[in-house]
């Protein structure tokens, strides 16, 4: 759903005055100004005032604000749950029970002027497909535009985002490349990791060299984009036949991986120390 003129709903905590709009001046008081009772678009306080108004309303309705994501609101109703995610004036919401979803709509429409958009299919670059057995989230359109943006649509596809025989390191002897281009590539790839966790490791390594990127680093980033070209339709699949418990995995070769990332001799003692700690802790 979408909140119409969202910023006009915020209440101000301080005194704010605005000049009379041109063409609408009071003929009896042409030099006077207006004191605002509520926020207006263009005020620096407007976004904060809107979020505070919406937060107060949802908290009174029994919702809990997220401790990490302050725009996420959750309401637990026995075995069922209602979730609302706010992005400025757009609200993505859902519930495990149809009646609770309908009640959320009634509550919002009773407090604000709303417009219903319908079932979620596209949001902030994410493509969402809601099927009978799960939900599939991808960024295929964004991925294809990313490849085209950096002129690699005619390049050869690679099977892995990073090479298995080469190490990415800080090499001061390599020829430096343009920082703006390198950083824009990293930024584009970082947003793609929202639905592509298989890119996180490779992009994370390349992101460490944004201060002084060289041809070696640019080559590595272009390889990731070439990998994206051949896997643009991949995404995250949330099936309905699983539970809500998270499963975590760690890299058993963690110490050696750090050695590969930091191949400098002066860091070797620290790696040995980390390896010893890991051995004592994990066995």
PDB file of C-alpha atoms in Angstrom:
ATOM      1  CA  UNK A   1       0.000   0.000   0.000  1.00  0.00           C
ATOM      2  CA  UNK A   2       0.992   3.619  -0.470  1.00  0.00           C
ATOM      3  CA  UNK A   3       0.404   6.549   1.900  1.00  0.00           C
ATOM      4  CA  UNK A   4      -0.853   9.628   0.068  1.00  0.00           C
ATOM      5  CA  UNK A   5       1.031  12.856   0.925  1.00  0.00           C
ATOM      6  CA  UNK A   6       2.793  10.997   3.756  1.00  0.00           C
ATOM      7  CA  UNK A   7       4.924  13.909   4.995  1.00  0.00           C
ATOM      8  CA  UNK A   8       1.826  16.038   5.642  1.00  0.00           C
ATOM      9  CA  UNK A   9       0.836  13.652   8.442  1.00  0.00           C
ATOM     10  CA  UNK A  10       3.772  14.448  10.709  1.00  0.00           C
ATOM     11  CA  UNK A  11       3.397  16.600  13.825  1.00  0.00           C
ATOM     12  CA  UNK A  12       6.067  19.189  14.567  1.00  0.00           C
ATOM     13  CA  UNK A  13       7.707  19.442  17.979  1.00  0.00           C
ATOM     14  CA  UNK A  14       9.223  22.867  17.352  1.00  0.00           C
ATOM     15  CA  UNK A  15       7.901  26.183  16.063  1.00  0.00           C
ATOM     16  CA  UNK A  16       8.281  26.536  12.297  1.00  0.00           C
ATOM     17  CA  UNK A  17       7.156  29.533  10.249  1.00  0.00           C
ATOM     18  CA  UNK A  18       6.795  29.826   6.472  1.00  0.00           C
ATOM     19  CA  UNK A  19       6.260  32.768   4.164  1.00  0.00           C
ATOM     20  CA  UNK A  20       2.890  33.239   2.501  1.00  0.00           C
ATOM     21  CA  UNK A  21       2.714  31.513  -0.902  1.00  0.00           C
ATOM     22  CA  UNK A  22       2.996  33.883  -3.841  1.00  0.00           C
ATOM     23  CA  UNK A  23      -0.419  34.744  -5.211  1.00  0.00           C
ATOM     24  CA  UNK A  24      -2.154  33.763  -1.967  1.00  0.00           C
ATOM     25  CA  UNK A  25      -1.019  36.572   0.338  1.00  0.00           C
ATOM     26  CA  UNK A  26      -3.514  37.932   2.848  1.00  0.00           C
ATOM     27  CA  UNK A  27      -4.338  41.458   1.636  1.00  0.00           C
ATOM     28  CA  UNK A  28      -4.817  42.653   5.230  1.00  0.00           C
ATOM     29  CA  UNK A  29      -1.541  41.129   6.506  1.00  0.00           C
ATOM     30  CA  UNK A  30       0.788  40.932   3.498  1.00  0.00           C
ATOM     31  CA  UNK A  31       3.954  40.922   5.654  1.00  0.00           C
ATOM     32  CA  UNK A  32       2.796  38.192   8.041  1.00  0.00           C
ATOM     33  CA  UNK A  33       3.990  34.569   8.043  1.00  0.00           C
ATOM     34  CA  UNK A  34       2.225  31.306   8.803  1.00  0.00           C
ATOM     35  CA  UNK A  35       2.951  29.108  11.820  1.00  0.00           C
ATOM     36  CA  UNK A  36       2.819  25.435  10.894  1.00  0.00           C
ATOM     37  CA  UNK A  37       0.742  22.995  12.912  1.00  0.00           C
ATOM     38  CA  UNK A  38       1.904  20.014  10.835  1.00  0.00           C
ATOM     39  CA  UNK A  39       4.842  19.233   8.575  1.00  0.00           C
ATOM     40  CA  UNK A  40       5.182  20.299   4.957  1.00  0.00           C
ATOM     41  CA  UNK A  41       7.164  18.812   2.099  1.00  0.00           C
ATOM     42  CA  UNK A  42      10.555  20.494   1.944  1.00  0.00           C
ATOM     43  CA  UNK A  43      11.075  20.721   5.704  1.00  0.00           C
ATOM     44  CA  UNK A  44      14.109  18.868   7.004  1.00  0.00           C
ATOM     45  CA  UNK A  45      11.951  17.665   9.924  1.00  0.00           C
ATOM     46  CA  UNK A  46       9.251  16.206   7.642  1.00  0.00           C
ATOM     47  CA  UNK A  47      10.628  12.651   7.188  1.00  0.00           C
ATOM     48  CA  UNK A  48      11.397  12.234  10.883  1.00  0.00           C
ATOM     49  CA  UNK A  49       7.997  13.640  11.896  1.00  0.00           C
ATOM     50  CA  UNK A  50       6.228  11.211   9.567  1.00  0.00           C
ATOM     51  CA  UNK A  51       8.125   8.188  10.886  1.00  0.00           C
ATOM     52  CA  UNK A  52       7.430   9.203  14.489  1.00  0.00           C
ATOM     53  CA  UNK A  53       3.713   9.626  13.773  1.00  0.00           C
ATOM     54  CA  UNK A  54       3.509   6.227  12.058  1.00  0.00           C
ATOM     55  CA  UNK A  55       5.593   4.534  14.781  1.00  0.00           C
ATOM     56  CA  UNK A  56       3.387   5.890  17.567  1.00  0.00           C
ATOM     57  CA  UNK A  57       0.273   4.691  15.737  1.00  0.00           C
ATOM     58  CA  UNK A  58       1.564   1.160  15.105  1.00  0.00           C
ATOM     59  CA  UNK A  59       2.981   0.751  18.621  1.00  0.00           C
ATOM     60  CA  UNK A  60      -0.431   1.659  20.069  1.00  0.00           C
ATOM     61  CA  UNK A  61      -1.913  -1.055  17.863  1.00  0.00           C
ATOM     62  CA  UNK A  62       0.376  -3.656  19.449  1.00  0.00           C
ATOM     63  CA  UNK A  63       3.244  -3.710  16.971  1.00  0.00           C
ATOM     64  CA  UNK A  64       6.892  -3.984  18.004  1.00  0.00           C
ATOM     65  CA  UNK A  65       9.515  -1.896  16.232  1.00  0.00           C
ATOM     66  CA  UNK A  66      12.592  -3.713  15.007  1.00  0.00           C
ATOM     67  CA  UNK A  67      15.717  -3.385  17.143  1.00  0.00           C
ATOM     68  CA  UNK A  68      18.029  -3.334  14.109  1.00  0.00           C
ATOM     69  CA  UNK A  69      15.738  -2.242  11.273  1.00  0.00           C
ATOM     70  CA  UNK A  70      13.725   0.637  12.720  1.00  0.00           C
ATOM     71  CA  UNK A  71      11.303   0.595   9.774  1.00  0.00           C
ATOM     72  CA  UNK A  72      10.192  -3.004  10.427  1.00  0.00           C
ATOM     73  CA  UNK A  73       7.103  -3.585  12.589  1.00  0.00           C
ATOM     74  CA  UNK A  74       5.969  -6.994  13.844  1.00  0.00           C
ATOM     75  CA  UNK A  75       2.864  -8.068  15.732  1.00  0.00           C
ATOM     76  CA  UNK A  76       2.632 -11.554  17.236  1.00  0.00           C
ATOM     77  CA  UNK A  77      -0.877 -12.969  17.567  1.00  0.00           C
ATOM     78  CA  UNK A  78      -0.591 -16.426  19.087  1.00  0.00           C
ATOM     79  CA  UNK A  79       0.830 -18.710  16.422  1.00  0.00           C
ATOM     80  CA  UNK A  80       0.290 -16.062  13.729  1.00  0.00           C
ATOM     81  CA  UNK A  81       2.279 -12.980  12.833  1.00  0.00           C
ATOM     82  CA  UNK A  82       1.759  -9.677  11.030  1.00  0.00           C
ATOM     83  CA  UNK A  83       4.749  -7.919   9.459  1.00  0.00           C
ATOM     84  CA  UNK A  84       4.918  -4.400   7.995  1.00  0.00           C
ATOM     85  CA  UNK A  85       8.007  -2.960   6.301  1.00  0.00           C
ATOM     86  CA  UNK A  86       8.038   0.824   5.763  1.00  0.00           C
ATOM     87  CA  UNK A  87       9.986   2.632   3.049  1.00  0.00           C
ATOM     88  CA  UNK A  88       9.121   6.350   3.215  1.00  0.00           C
ATOM     89  CA  UNK A  89       5.481   6.262   2.029  1.00  0.00           C
ATOM     90  CA  UNK A  90       5.416   2.678   0.730  1.00  0.00           C
ATOM     91  CA  UNK A  91       4.340  -0.139   3.033  1.00  0.00           C
ATOM     92  CA  UNK A  92       4.905  -3.820   2.302  1.00  0.00           C
ATOM     93  CA  UNK A  93       2.865  -5.978   4.658  1.00  0.00           C
ATOM     94  CA  UNK A  94       1.638  -9.515   5.109  1.00  0.00           C
ATOM     95  CA  UNK A  95       0.331 -11.994   7.615  1.00  0.00           C
ATOM     96  CA  UNK A  96       0.073 -15.723   8.136  1.00  0.00           C
ATOM     97  CA  UNK A  97      -3.700 -15.231   8.540  1.00  0.00           C
ATOM     98  CA  UNK A  98      -5.924 -13.427   6.038  1.00  0.00           C
ATOM     99  CA  UNK A  99      -8.104 -11.796   8.723  1.00  0.00           C
ATOM    100  CA  UNK A 100      -5.096 -10.138  10.377  1.00  0.00           C
ATOM    101  CA  UNK A 101      -3.962  -8.748   7.027  1.00  0.00           C
ATOM    102  CA  UNK A 102      -7.432  -7.277   6.443  1.00  0.00           C
ATOM    103  CA  UNK A 103      -7.430  -5.757   9.937  1.00  0.00           C
ATOM    104  CA  UNK A 104      -4.117  -4.056   9.222  1.00  0.00           C
ATOM    105  CA  UNK A 105      -5.637  -2.487   6.101  1.00  0.00           C
ATOM    106  CA  UNK A 106      -8.649  -1.270   8.087  1.00  0.00           C
ATOM    107  CA  UNK A 107      -6.418   0.261  10.774  1.00  0.00           C
ATOM    108  CA  UNK A 108      -4.220   2.096   8.270  1.00  0.00           C
ATOM    109  CA  UNK A 109      -7.097   3.387   6.156  1.00  0.00           C
ATOM    110  CA  UNK A 110      -8.832   4.611   9.299  1.00  0.00           C
ATOM    111  CA  UNK A 111      -5.820   6.744  10.298  1.00  0.00           C
ATOM    112  CA  UNK A 112      -4.248   7.801   6.966  1.00  0.00           C
ATOM    113  CA  UNK A 113      -5.305   8.324   3.384  1.00  0.00           C
ATOM    114  CA  UNK A 114      -4.105   5.187   1.632  1.00  0.00           C
ATOM    115  CA  UNK A 115      -4.056   3.686  -1.835  1.00  0.00           C
ATOM    116  CA  UNK A 116      -3.858  -0.082  -2.313  1.00  0.00           C
ATOM    117  CA  UNK A 117      -1.337  -1.299  -4.871  1.00  0.00           C
ATOM    118  CA  UNK A 118      -2.070  -5.026  -4.680  1.00  0.00           C
ATOM    119  CA  UNK A 119       0.067  -8.137  -4.384  1.00  0.00           C
ATOM    120  CA  UNK A 120       3.779  -7.422  -4.137  1.00  0.00           C
ATOM    121  CA  UNK A 121       5.603  -8.140  -7.410  1.00  0.00           C
ATOM    122  CA  UNK A 122       8.328  -5.458  -7.540  1.00  0.00           C
ATOM    123  CA  UNK A 123       9.932  -3.426  -4.770  1.00  0.00           C
ATOM    124  CA  UNK A 124      13.167  -1.377  -4.734  1.00  0.00           C
ATOM    125  CA  UNK A 125      14.662  -3.306  -7.631  1.00  0.00           C
ATOM    126  CA  UNK A 126      13.595  -6.686  -6.229  1.00  0.00           C
ATOM    127  CA  UNK A 127      11.349  -8.894  -8.345  1.00  0.00           C
ATOM    128  CA  UNK A 128       9.017 -11.033  -6.226  1.00  0.00           C
ATOM    129  CA  UNK A 129       7.113 -14.070  -7.464  1.00  0.00           C
ATOM    130  CA  UNK A 130       4.602 -15.482  -4.997  1.00  0.00           C
ATOM    131  CA  UNK A 131       3.834 -19.093  -5.868  1.00  0.00           C
ATOM    132  CA  UNK A 132       1.800 -21.836  -4.206  1.00  0.00           C
ATOM    133  CA  UNK A 133       4.848 -23.531  -2.704  1.00  0.00           C
ATOM    134  CA  UNK A 134       7.045 -20.519  -1.899  1.00  0.00           C
ATOM    135  CA  UNK A 135       8.337 -17.068  -2.760  1.00  0.00           C
ATOM    136  CA  UNK A 136      11.140 -16.354  -5.221  1.00  0.00           C
ATOM    137  CA  UNK A 137      13.081 -13.081  -4.969  1.00  0.00           C
ATOM    138  CA  UNK A 138      15.490 -12.011  -7.697  1.00  0.00           C
ATOM    139  CA  UNK A 139      17.082  -8.962  -9.329  1.00  0.00           C
ATOM    140  CA  UNK A 140      17.373 -10.282 -12.880  1.00  0.00           C
ATOM    141  CA  UNK A 141      16.356  -6.994 -14.491  1.00  0.00           C
ATOM    142  CA  UNK A 142      18.811  -5.054 -12.345  1.00  0.00           C
ATOM    143  CA  UNK A 143      21.570  -7.618 -13.061  1.00  0.00           C
ATOM    144  CA  UNK A 144      21.112  -7.352 -16.833  1.00  0.00           C
ATOM    145  CA  UNK A 145      21.141  -3.552 -16.648  1.00  0.00           C
ATOM    146  CA  UNK A 146      24.323  -3.724 -14.555  1.00  0.00           C
ATOM    147  CA  UNK A 147      26.092  -5.794 -17.212  1.00  0.00           C
ATOM    148  CA  UNK A 148      24.948  -3.395 -19.929  1.00  0.00           C
ATOM    149  CA  UNK A 149      25.880  -0.338 -17.864  1.00  0.00           C
ATOM    150  CA  UNK A 150      29.547  -1.320 -17.754  1.00  0.00           C
ATOM    151  CA  UNK A 151      29.699  -2.446 -21.390  1.00  0.00           C
ATOM    152  CA  UNK A 152      30.153  -6.174 -20.766  1.00  0.00           C
ATOM    153  CA  UNK A 153      27.049  -7.457 -22.570  1.00  0.00           C
ATOM    154  CA  UNK A 154      29.245  -8.941 -25.340  1.00  0.00           C
ATOM    155  CA  UNK A 155      31.803 -10.445 -22.955  1.00  0.00           C
ATOM    156  CA  UNK A 156      32.367 -14.146 -22.413  1.00  0.00           C
ATOM    157  CA  UNK A 157      30.529 -15.735 -19.493  1.00  0.00           C
ATOM    158  CA  UNK A 158      32.593 -17.254 -16.638  1.00  0.00           C
ATOM    159  CA  UNK A 159      31.488 -20.076 -14.334  1.00  0.00           C
ATOM    160  CA  UNK A 160      32.790 -18.699 -11.021  1.00  0.00           C
ATOM    161  CA  UNK A 161      32.886 -15.133  -9.598  1.00  0.00           C
ATOM    162  CA  UNK A 162      36.549 -15.498  -8.516  1.00  0.00           C
ATOM    163  CA  UNK A 163      39.403 -17.471 -10.074  1.00  0.00           C
ATOM    164  CA  UNK A 164      40.514 -20.582  -8.238  1.00  0.00           C
ATOM    165  CA  UNK A 165      44.218 -20.220  -9.055  1.00  0.00           C
ATOM    166  CA  UNK A 166      44.861 -16.503  -8.535  1.00  0.00           C
ATOM    167  CA  UNK A 167      44.997 -14.384  -5.380  1.00  0.00           C
ATOM    168  CA  UNK A 168      43.681 -10.853  -5.117  1.00  0.00           C
ATOM    169  CA  UNK A 169      46.139  -8.726  -3.153  1.00  0.00           C
ATOM    170  CA  UNK A 170      47.398  -5.208  -2.730  1.00  0.00           C
ATOM    171  CA  UNK A 171      50.029  -4.784  -5.436  1.00  0.00           C
ATOM    172  CA  UNK A 172      51.597  -1.316  -5.530  1.00  0.00           C
ATOM    173  CA  UNK A 173      53.490  -2.100  -8.721  1.00  0.00           C
ATOM    174  CA  UNK A 174      50.323  -2.651 -10.759  1.00  0.00           C
ATOM    175  CA  UNK A 175      49.018   0.199 -12.925  1.00  0.00           C
ATOM    176  CA  UNK A 176      46.309   2.170 -11.070  1.00  0.00           C
ATOM    177  CA  UNK A 177      42.821   2.544 -12.577  1.00  0.00           C
ATOM    178  CA  UNK A 178      40.105   5.171 -12.279  1.00  0.00           C
ATOM    179  CA  UNK A 179      38.651   5.095  -8.766  1.00  0.00           C
ATOM    180  CA  UNK A 180      35.233   6.435  -9.769  1.00  0.00           C
ATOM    181  CA  UNK A 181      34.612   3.599 -12.234  1.00  0.00           C
ATOM    182  CA  UNK A 182      35.867   0.970  -9.814  1.00  0.00           C
ATOM    183  CA  UNK A 183      33.742   2.249  -6.946  1.00  0.00           C
ATOM    184  CA  UNK A 184      30.621   2.472  -9.106  1.00  0.00           C
ATOM    185  CA  UNK A 185      31.105  -1.183 -10.080  1.00  0.00           C
ATOM    186  CA  UNK A 186      31.485  -2.183  -6.433  1.00  0.00           C
ATOM    187  CA  UNK A 187      28.409  -0.179  -5.448  1.00  0.00           C
ATOM    188  CA  UNK A 188      26.309  -1.789  -8.172  1.00  0.00           C
ATOM    189  CA  UNK A 189      27.403  -5.267  -7.151  1.00  0.00           C
ATOM    190  CA  UNK A 190      26.861  -4.639  -3.433  1.00  0.00           C
ATOM    191  CA  UNK A 191      23.180  -3.878  -4.055  1.00  0.00           C
ATOM    192  CA  UNK A 192      22.895  -7.060  -6.106  1.00  0.00           C
ATOM    193  CA  UNK A 193      24.021  -9.146  -3.109  1.00  0.00           C
ATOM    194  CA  UNK A 194      20.579  -8.501  -1.545  1.00  0.00           C
ATOM    195  CA  UNK A 195      19.294 -11.476  -3.545  1.00  0.00           C
ATOM    196  CA  UNK A 196      22.632 -13.010  -4.563  1.00  0.00           C
ATOM    197  CA  UNK A 197      24.571 -14.214  -1.495  1.00  0.00           C
ATOM    198  CA  UNK A 198      26.866 -16.171  -3.849  1.00  0.00           C
ATOM    199  CA  UNK A 199      28.446 -12.823  -4.786  1.00  0.00           C
ATOM    200  CA  UNK A 200      29.044 -11.568  -1.251  1.00  0.00           C
ATOM    201  CA  UNK A 201      32.481 -13.105  -0.740  1.00  0.00           C
ATOM    202  CA  UNK A 202      33.921 -11.998  -4.097  1.00  0.00           C
ATOM    203  CA  UNK A 203      32.474  -8.478  -3.896  1.00  0.00           C
ATOM    204  CA  UNK A 204      33.644  -8.138  -0.292  1.00  0.00           C
ATOM    205  CA  UNK A 205      37.237  -8.880  -1.266  1.00  0.00           C
ATOM    206  CA  UNK A 206      37.233  -6.396  -4.156  1.00  0.00           C
ATOM    207  CA  UNK A 207      35.594  -3.725  -2.003  1.00  0.00           C
ATOM    208  CA  UNK A 208      38.699  -3.619   0.208  1.00  0.00           C
ATOM    209  CA  UNK A 209      40.776  -2.011  -2.536  1.00  0.00           C
ATOM    210  CA  UNK A 210      38.581   0.973  -3.421  1.00  0.00           C
ATOM    211  CA  UNK A 211      41.158   3.489  -2.146  1.00  0.00           C
ATOM    212  CA  UNK A 212      43.864   2.474  -4.633  1.00  0.00           C
ATOM    213  CA  UNK A 213      42.458   0.055  -7.218  1.00  0.00           C
ATOM    214  CA  UNK A 214      44.770  -1.366  -9.855  1.00  0.00           C
ATOM    215  CA  UNK A 215      44.286  -3.258 -13.109  1.00  0.00           C
ATOM    216  CA  UNK A 216      44.365  -6.515 -11.136  1.00  0.00           C
ATOM    217  CA  UNK A 217      41.409  -5.401  -9.024  1.00  0.00           C
ATOM    218  CA  UNK A 218      39.461  -4.051 -12.002  1.00  0.00           C
ATOM    219  CA  UNK A 219      39.936  -7.363 -13.768  1.00  0.00           C
ATOM    220  CA  UNK A 220      38.578  -9.177 -10.726  1.00  0.00           C
ATOM    221  CA  UNK A 221      35.468  -6.955 -10.573  1.00  0.00           C
ATOM    222  CA  UNK A 222      34.821  -7.402 -14.284  1.00  0.00           C
ATOM    223  CA  UNK A 223      35.019 -11.155 -13.775  1.00  0.00           C
ATOM    224  CA  UNK A 224      32.242 -10.934 -11.178  1.00  0.00           C
ATOM    225  CA  UNK A 225      30.068  -8.994 -13.645  1.00  0.00           C
ATOM    226  CA  UNK A 226      30.769 -11.593 -16.338  1.00  0.00           C
ATOM    227  CA  UNK A 227      29.625 -14.237 -13.874  1.00  0.00           C
ATOM    228  CA  UNK A 228      26.477 -12.190 -13.208  1.00  0.00           C
ATOM    229  CA  UNK A 229      25.792 -12.079 -16.950  1.00  0.00           C
ATOM    230  CA  UNK A 230      25.490 -15.861 -17.075  1.00  0.00           C
ATOM    231  CA  UNK A 231      23.528 -16.159 -13.819  1.00  0.00           C
ATOM    232  CA  UNK A 232      21.226 -13.121 -13.970  1.00  0.00           C
ATOM    233  CA  UNK A 233      18.106 -15.214 -13.301  1.00  0.00           C
ATOM    234  CA  UNK A 234      19.368 -16.624  -9.996  1.00  0.00           C
ATOM    235  CA  UNK A 235      17.801 -15.464  -6.731  1.00  0.00           C
ATOM    236  CA  UNK A 236      16.616 -16.604  -3.301  1.00  0.00           C
ATOM    237  CA  UNK A 237      13.893 -19.206  -2.918  1.00  0.00           C
ATOM    238  CA  UNK A 238      11.808 -19.246   0.287  1.00  0.00           C
ATOM    239  CA  UNK A 239       9.833 -22.483   0.364  1.00  0.00           C
ATOM    240  CA  UNK A 240       6.757 -22.929   2.525  1.00  0.00           C
ATOM    241  CA  UNK A 241       7.697 -26.440   3.668  1.00  0.00           C
ATOM    242  CA  UNK A 242      10.575 -25.248   5.911  1.00  0.00           C
ATOM    243  CA  UNK A 243      10.618 -23.780   9.413  1.00  0.00           C
ATOM    244  CA  UNK A 244      11.749 -20.404  10.718  1.00  0.00           C
ATOM    245  CA  UNK A 245      14.947 -21.700  12.349  1.00  0.00           C
ATOM    246  CA  UNK A 246      18.191 -20.410  10.819  1.00  0.00           C
ATOM    247  CA  UNK A 247      21.026 -22.743   9.891  1.00  0.00           C
ATOM    248  CA  UNK A 248      24.574 -21.381   9.938  1.00  0.00           C
ATOM    249  CA  UNK A 249      27.732 -22.782   8.348  1.00  0.00           C
ATOM    250  CA  UNK A 250      31.359 -21.782   8.807  1.00  0.00           C
ATOM    251  CA  UNK A 251      34.407 -22.233   6.622  1.00  0.00           C
ATOM    252  CA  UNK A 252      36.511 -25.118   7.949  1.00  0.00           C
ATOM    253  CA  UNK A 253      39.533 -23.706   6.092  1.00  0.00           C
ATOM    254  CA  UNK A 254      39.113 -20.260   7.652  1.00  0.00           C
ATOM    255  CA  UNK A 255      42.757 -19.722   8.648  1.00  0.00           C
ATOM    256  CA  UNK A 256      44.100 -20.738   5.247  1.00  0.00           C
ATOM    257  CA  UNK A 257      41.529 -18.490   3.574  1.00  0.00           C
ATOM    258  CA  UNK A 258      42.849 -15.546   5.548  1.00  0.00           C
ATOM    259  CA  UNK A 259      46.349 -16.465   4.437  1.00  0.00           C
ATOM    260  CA  UNK A 260      45.192 -16.381   0.811  1.00  0.00           C
ATOM    261  CA  UNK A 261      43.616 -12.952   1.252  1.00  0.00           C
ATOM    262  CA  UNK A 262      46.596 -11.464   3.076  1.00  0.00           C
ATOM    263  CA  UNK A 263      49.722 -13.062   1.564  1.00  0.00           C
ATOM    264  CA  UNK A 264      52.174 -10.660   3.195  1.00  0.00           C
ATOM    265  CA  UNK A 265      54.992 -12.069   5.275  1.00  0.00           C
ATOM    266  CA  UNK A 266      54.531  -9.578   8.110  1.00  0.00           C
ATOM    267  CA  UNK A 267      50.992 -10.820   8.701  1.00  0.00           C
ATOM    268  CA  UNK A 268      51.979 -14.480   8.857  1.00  0.00           C
ATOM    269  CA  UNK A 269      52.530 -14.602  12.676  1.00  0.00           C
ATOM    270  CA  UNK A 270      49.067 -13.182  13.234  1.00  0.00           C
ATOM    271  CA  UNK A 271      47.600 -15.844  10.944  1.00  0.00           C
ATOM    272  CA  UNK A 272      49.362 -18.584  12.886  1.00  0.00           C
ATOM    273  CA  UNK A 273      47.942 -17.155  16.090  1.00  0.00           C
ATOM    274  CA  UNK A 274      44.423 -17.065  14.609  1.00  0.00           C
ATOM    275  CA  UNK A 275      44.860 -20.646  13.403  1.00  0.00           C
ATOM    276  CA  UNK A 276      45.911 -21.760  16.878  1.00  0.00           C
ATOM    277  CA  UNK A 277      42.952 -20.013  18.479  1.00  0.00           C
ATOM    278  CA  UNK A 278      40.575 -21.564  15.957  1.00  0.00           C
ATOM    279  CA  UNK A 279      42.056 -25.024  16.592  1.00  0.00           C
ATOM    280  CA  UNK A 280      41.732 -24.683  20.362  1.00  0.00           C
ATOM    281  CA  UNK A 281      38.155 -23.412  20.101  1.00  0.00           C
ATOM    282  CA  UNK A 282      36.743 -25.701  17.423  1.00  0.00           C
ATOM    283  CA  UNK A 283      39.094 -28.701  17.945  1.00  0.00           C
TER     284      UNK A 283
END
